[in-house]
mmCIF file with all atom_site columns, C-alpha atoms in Angstrom:
data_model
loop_
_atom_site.group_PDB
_atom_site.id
_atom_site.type_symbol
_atom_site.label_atom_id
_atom_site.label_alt_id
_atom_site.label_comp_id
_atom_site.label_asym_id
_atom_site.label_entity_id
_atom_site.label_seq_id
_atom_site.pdbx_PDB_ins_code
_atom_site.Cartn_x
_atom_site.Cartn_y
_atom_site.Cartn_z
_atom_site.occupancy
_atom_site.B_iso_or_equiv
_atom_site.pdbx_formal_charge
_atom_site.auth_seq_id
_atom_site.auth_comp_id
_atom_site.auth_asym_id
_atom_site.auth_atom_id
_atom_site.pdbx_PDB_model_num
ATOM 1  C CA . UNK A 1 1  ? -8.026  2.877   26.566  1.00 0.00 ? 1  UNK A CA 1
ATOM 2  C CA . UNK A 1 2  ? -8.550  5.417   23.657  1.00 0.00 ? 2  UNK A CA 1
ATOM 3  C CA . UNK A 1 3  ? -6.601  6.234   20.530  1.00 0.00 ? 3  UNK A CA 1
ATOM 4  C CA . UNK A 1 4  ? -6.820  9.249   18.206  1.00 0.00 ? 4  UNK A CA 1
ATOM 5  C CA . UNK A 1 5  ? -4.996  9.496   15.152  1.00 0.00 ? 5  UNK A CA 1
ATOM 6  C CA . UNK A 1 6  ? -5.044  11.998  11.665  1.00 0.00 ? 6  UNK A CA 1
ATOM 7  C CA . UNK A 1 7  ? -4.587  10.136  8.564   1.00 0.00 ? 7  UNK A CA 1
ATOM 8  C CA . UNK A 1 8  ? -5.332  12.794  5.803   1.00 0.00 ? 8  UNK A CA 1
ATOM 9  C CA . UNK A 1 9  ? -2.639  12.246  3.766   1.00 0.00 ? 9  UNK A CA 1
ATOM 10 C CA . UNK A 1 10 ? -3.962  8.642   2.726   1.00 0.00 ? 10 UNK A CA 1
ATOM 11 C CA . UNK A 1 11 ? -7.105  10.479  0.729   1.00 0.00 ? 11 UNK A CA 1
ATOM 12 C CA . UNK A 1 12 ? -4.731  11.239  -1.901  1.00 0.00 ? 12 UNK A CA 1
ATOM 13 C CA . UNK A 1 13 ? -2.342  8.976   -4.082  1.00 0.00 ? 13 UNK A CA 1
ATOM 14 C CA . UNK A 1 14 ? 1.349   9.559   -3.739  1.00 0.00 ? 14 UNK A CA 1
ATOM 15 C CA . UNK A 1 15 ? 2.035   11.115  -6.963  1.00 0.00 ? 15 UNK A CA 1
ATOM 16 C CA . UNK A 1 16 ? 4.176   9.816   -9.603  1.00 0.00 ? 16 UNK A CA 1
ATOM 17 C CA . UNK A 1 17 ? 6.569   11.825  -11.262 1.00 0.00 ? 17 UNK A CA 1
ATOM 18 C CA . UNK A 1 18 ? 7.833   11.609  -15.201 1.00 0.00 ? 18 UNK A CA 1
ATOM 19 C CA . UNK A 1 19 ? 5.181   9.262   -16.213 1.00 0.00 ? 19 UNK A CA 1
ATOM 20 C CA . UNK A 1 20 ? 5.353   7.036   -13.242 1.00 0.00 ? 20 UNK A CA 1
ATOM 21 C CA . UNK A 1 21 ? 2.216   5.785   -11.805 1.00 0.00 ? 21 UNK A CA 1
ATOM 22 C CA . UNK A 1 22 ? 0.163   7.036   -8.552  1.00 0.00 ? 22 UNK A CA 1
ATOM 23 C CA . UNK A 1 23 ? 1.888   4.971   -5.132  1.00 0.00 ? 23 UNK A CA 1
ATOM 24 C CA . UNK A 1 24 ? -1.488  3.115   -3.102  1.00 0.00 ? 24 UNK A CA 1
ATOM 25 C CA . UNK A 1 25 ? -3.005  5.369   -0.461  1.00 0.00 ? 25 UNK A CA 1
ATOM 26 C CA . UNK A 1 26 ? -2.122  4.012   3.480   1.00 0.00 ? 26 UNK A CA 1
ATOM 27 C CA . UNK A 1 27 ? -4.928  2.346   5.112   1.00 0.00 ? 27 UNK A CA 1
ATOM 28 C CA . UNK A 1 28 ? -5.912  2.014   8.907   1.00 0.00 ? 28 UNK A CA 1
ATOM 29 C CA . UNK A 1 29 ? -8.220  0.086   10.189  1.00 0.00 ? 29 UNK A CA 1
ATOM 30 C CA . UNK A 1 30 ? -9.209  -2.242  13.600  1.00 0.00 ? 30 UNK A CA 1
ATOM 31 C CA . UNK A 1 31 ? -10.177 -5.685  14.256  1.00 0.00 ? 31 UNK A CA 1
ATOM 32 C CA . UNK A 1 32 ? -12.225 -5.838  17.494  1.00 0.00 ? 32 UNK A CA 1
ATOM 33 C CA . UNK A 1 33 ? -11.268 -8.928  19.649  1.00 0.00 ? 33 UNK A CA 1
ATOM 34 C CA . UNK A 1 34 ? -14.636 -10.382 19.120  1.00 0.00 ? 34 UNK A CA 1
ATOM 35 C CA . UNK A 1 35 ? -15.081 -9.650  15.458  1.00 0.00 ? 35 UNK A CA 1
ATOM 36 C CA . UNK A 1 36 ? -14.084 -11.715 12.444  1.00 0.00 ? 36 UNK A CA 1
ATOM 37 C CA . UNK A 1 37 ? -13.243 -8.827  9.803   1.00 0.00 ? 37 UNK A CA 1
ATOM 38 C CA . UNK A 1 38 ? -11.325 -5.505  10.824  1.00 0.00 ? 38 UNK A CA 1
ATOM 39 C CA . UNK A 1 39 ? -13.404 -2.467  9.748   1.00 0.00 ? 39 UNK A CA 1
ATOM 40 C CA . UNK A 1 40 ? -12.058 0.226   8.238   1.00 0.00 ? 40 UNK A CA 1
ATOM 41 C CA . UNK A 1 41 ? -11.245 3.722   9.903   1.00 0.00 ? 41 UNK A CA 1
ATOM 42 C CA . UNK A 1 42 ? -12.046 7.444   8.359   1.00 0.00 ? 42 UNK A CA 1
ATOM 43 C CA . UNK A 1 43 ? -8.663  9.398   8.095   1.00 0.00 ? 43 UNK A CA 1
ATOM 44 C CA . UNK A 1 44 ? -9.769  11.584  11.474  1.00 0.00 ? 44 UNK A CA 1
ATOM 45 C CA . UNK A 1 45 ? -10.441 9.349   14.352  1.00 0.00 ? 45 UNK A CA 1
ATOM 46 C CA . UNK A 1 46 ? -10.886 11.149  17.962  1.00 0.00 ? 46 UNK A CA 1
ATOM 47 C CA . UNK A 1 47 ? -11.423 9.114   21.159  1.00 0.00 ? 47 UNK A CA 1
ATOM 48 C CA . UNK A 1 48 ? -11.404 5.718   19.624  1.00 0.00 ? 48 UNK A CA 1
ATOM 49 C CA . UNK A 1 49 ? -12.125 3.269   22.409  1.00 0.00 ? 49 UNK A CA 1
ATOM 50 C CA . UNK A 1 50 ? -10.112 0.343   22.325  1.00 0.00 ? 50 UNK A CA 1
ATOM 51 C CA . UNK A 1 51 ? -10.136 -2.848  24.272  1.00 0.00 ? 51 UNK A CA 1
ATOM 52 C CA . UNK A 1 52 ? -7.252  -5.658  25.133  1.00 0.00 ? 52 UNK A CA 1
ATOM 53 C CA . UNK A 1 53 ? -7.292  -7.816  22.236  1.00 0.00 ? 53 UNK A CA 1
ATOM 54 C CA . UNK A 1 54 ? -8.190  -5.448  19.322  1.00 0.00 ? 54 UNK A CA 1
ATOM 55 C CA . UNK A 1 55 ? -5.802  -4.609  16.935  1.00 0.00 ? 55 UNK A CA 1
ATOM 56 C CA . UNK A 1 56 ? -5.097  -1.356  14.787  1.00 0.00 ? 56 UNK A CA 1
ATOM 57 C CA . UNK A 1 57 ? -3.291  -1.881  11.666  1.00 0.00 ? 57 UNK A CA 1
ATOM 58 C CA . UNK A 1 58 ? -1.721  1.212   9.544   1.00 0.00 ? 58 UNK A CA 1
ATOM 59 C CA . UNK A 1 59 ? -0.704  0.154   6.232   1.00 0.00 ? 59 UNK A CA 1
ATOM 60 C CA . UNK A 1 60 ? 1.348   3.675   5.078   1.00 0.00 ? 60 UNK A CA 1
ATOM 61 C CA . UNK A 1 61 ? 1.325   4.587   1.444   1.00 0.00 ? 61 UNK A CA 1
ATOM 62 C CA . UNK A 1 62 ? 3.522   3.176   -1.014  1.00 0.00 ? 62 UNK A CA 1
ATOM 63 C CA . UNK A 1 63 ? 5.702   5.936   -3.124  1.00 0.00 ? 63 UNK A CA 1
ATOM 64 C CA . UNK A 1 64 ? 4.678   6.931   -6.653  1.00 0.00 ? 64 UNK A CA 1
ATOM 65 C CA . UNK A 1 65 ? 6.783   5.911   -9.247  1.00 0.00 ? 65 UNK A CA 1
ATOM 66 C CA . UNK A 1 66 ? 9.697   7.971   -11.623 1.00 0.00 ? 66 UNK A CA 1
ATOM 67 C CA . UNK A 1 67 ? 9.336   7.303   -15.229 1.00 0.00 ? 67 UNK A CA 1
ATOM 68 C CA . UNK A 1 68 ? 7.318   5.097   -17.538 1.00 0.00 ? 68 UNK A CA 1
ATOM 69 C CA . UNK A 1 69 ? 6.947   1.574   -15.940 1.00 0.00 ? 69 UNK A CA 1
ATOM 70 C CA . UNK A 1 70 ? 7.222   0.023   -19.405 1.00 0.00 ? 70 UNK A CA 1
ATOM 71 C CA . UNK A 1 71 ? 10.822  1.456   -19.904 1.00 0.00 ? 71 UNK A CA 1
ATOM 72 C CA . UNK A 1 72 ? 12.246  -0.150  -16.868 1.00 0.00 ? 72 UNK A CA 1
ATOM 73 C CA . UNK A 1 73 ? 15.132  -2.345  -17.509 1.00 0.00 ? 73 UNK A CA 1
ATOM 74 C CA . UNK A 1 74 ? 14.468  -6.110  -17.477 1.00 0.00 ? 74 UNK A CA 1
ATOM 75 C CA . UNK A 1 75 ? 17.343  -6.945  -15.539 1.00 0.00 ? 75 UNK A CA 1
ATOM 76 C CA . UNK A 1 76 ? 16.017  -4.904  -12.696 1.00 0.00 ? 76 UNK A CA 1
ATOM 77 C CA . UNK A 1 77 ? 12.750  -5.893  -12.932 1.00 0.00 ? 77 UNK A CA 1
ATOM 78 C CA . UNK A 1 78 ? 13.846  -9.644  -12.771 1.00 0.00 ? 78 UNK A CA 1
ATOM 79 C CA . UNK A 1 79 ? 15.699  -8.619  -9.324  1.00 0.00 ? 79 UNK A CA 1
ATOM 80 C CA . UNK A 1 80 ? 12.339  -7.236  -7.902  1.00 0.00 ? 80 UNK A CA 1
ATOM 81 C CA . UNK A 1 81 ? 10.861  -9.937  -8.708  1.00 0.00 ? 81 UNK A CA 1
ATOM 82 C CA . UNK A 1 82 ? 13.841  -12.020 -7.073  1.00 0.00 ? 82 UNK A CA 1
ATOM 83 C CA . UNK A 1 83 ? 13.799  -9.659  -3.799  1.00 0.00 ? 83 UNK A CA 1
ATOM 84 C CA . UNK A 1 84 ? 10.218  -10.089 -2.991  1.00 0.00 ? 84 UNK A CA 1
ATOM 85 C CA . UNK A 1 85 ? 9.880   -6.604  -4.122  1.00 0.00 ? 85 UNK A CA 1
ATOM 86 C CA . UNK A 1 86 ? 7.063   -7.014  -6.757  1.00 0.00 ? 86 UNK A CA 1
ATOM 87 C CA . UNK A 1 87 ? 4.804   -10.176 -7.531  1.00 0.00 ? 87 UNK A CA 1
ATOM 88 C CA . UNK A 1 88 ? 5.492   -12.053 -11.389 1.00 0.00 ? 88 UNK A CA 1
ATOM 89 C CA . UNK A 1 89 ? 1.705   -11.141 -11.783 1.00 0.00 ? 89 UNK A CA 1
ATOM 90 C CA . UNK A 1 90 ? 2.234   -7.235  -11.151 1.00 0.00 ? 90 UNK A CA 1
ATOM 91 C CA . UNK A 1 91 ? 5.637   -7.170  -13.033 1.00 0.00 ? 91 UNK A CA 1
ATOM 92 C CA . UNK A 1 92 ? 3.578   -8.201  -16.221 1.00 0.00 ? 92 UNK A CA 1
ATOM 93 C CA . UNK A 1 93 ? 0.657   -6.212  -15.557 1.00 0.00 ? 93 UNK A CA 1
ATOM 94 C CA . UNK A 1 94 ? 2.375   -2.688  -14.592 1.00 0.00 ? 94 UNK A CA 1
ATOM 95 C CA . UNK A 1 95 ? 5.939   -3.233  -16.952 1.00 0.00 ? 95 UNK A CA 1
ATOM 96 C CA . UNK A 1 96 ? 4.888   -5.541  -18.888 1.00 0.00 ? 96 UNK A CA 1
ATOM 97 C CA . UNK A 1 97 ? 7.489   -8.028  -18.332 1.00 0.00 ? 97 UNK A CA 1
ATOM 98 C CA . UNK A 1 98 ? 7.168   -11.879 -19.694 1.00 0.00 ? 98 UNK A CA 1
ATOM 99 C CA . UNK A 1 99 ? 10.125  -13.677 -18.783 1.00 0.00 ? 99 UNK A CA 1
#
C-alpha cells in the first residue's frame, strides 16, 4: 500500500503563553519490518510505500505552557508527578521542585 500525510505544523514549537515554555514539536516516523531503528519522516510525505509489518508512529505535539513554570504550586506539581503526568527528574529541572 501507500500513505501520504502533511505534518507542517510539527516544524514549529507550540508556543507558550505568559512566560510558559515552548510544547515539543510531533514527530512521525516508520520502522520497516526488516529494520532495527524507525527512521524519521520529513513533515510532507507523498506516496510512501508501505509493506505488512512496518509501522508508522505519529507522536503529536505537546501544548505550550501558561505562566512561569517556577511559580506553579507545589501541591499540583506533586499530583503530576503522582498522575504519571510529569517525571520527578523533569519536575526539578523545568519547576524546580525538590520534594
Amino acid at each position: 500500500g501507500t500513505s501520504a500525510g502533511n505534518f507542517d505544523r510539527f516544524k514549529v514549537q507550540p508556543y507558550g503563553l505568559d512566560g510558559g515554555a515552548p510544547g515539543a514539536r510531533g514527530t512521525v516516523s516508520l520502522k520497516r519490518a526488516n529494520a532495527t531503528e524507525p527512521q524519521a519522516l520529513p513533515s510532507k510525505v507523498a506516496s510512501l510505500k508501505i509493506a505488512r509489518g512496518d509501522v508508522i508512529w505519529l507522536t503529536t505535539s505537546g501544548g505550550g505552557g501558561y505562566g512561569d513554570p517556577k511559580k506553579r504550586d507545589a501541591d499540583a506539581i506533586r499530583a503530576d508527578i503522582e498522575n504519571g503526568y510529569v517525571s520527578r527528574e523533569a519536575a526539578r529541572r523545568y519547576y524546580g521542585f525538590e520534594r
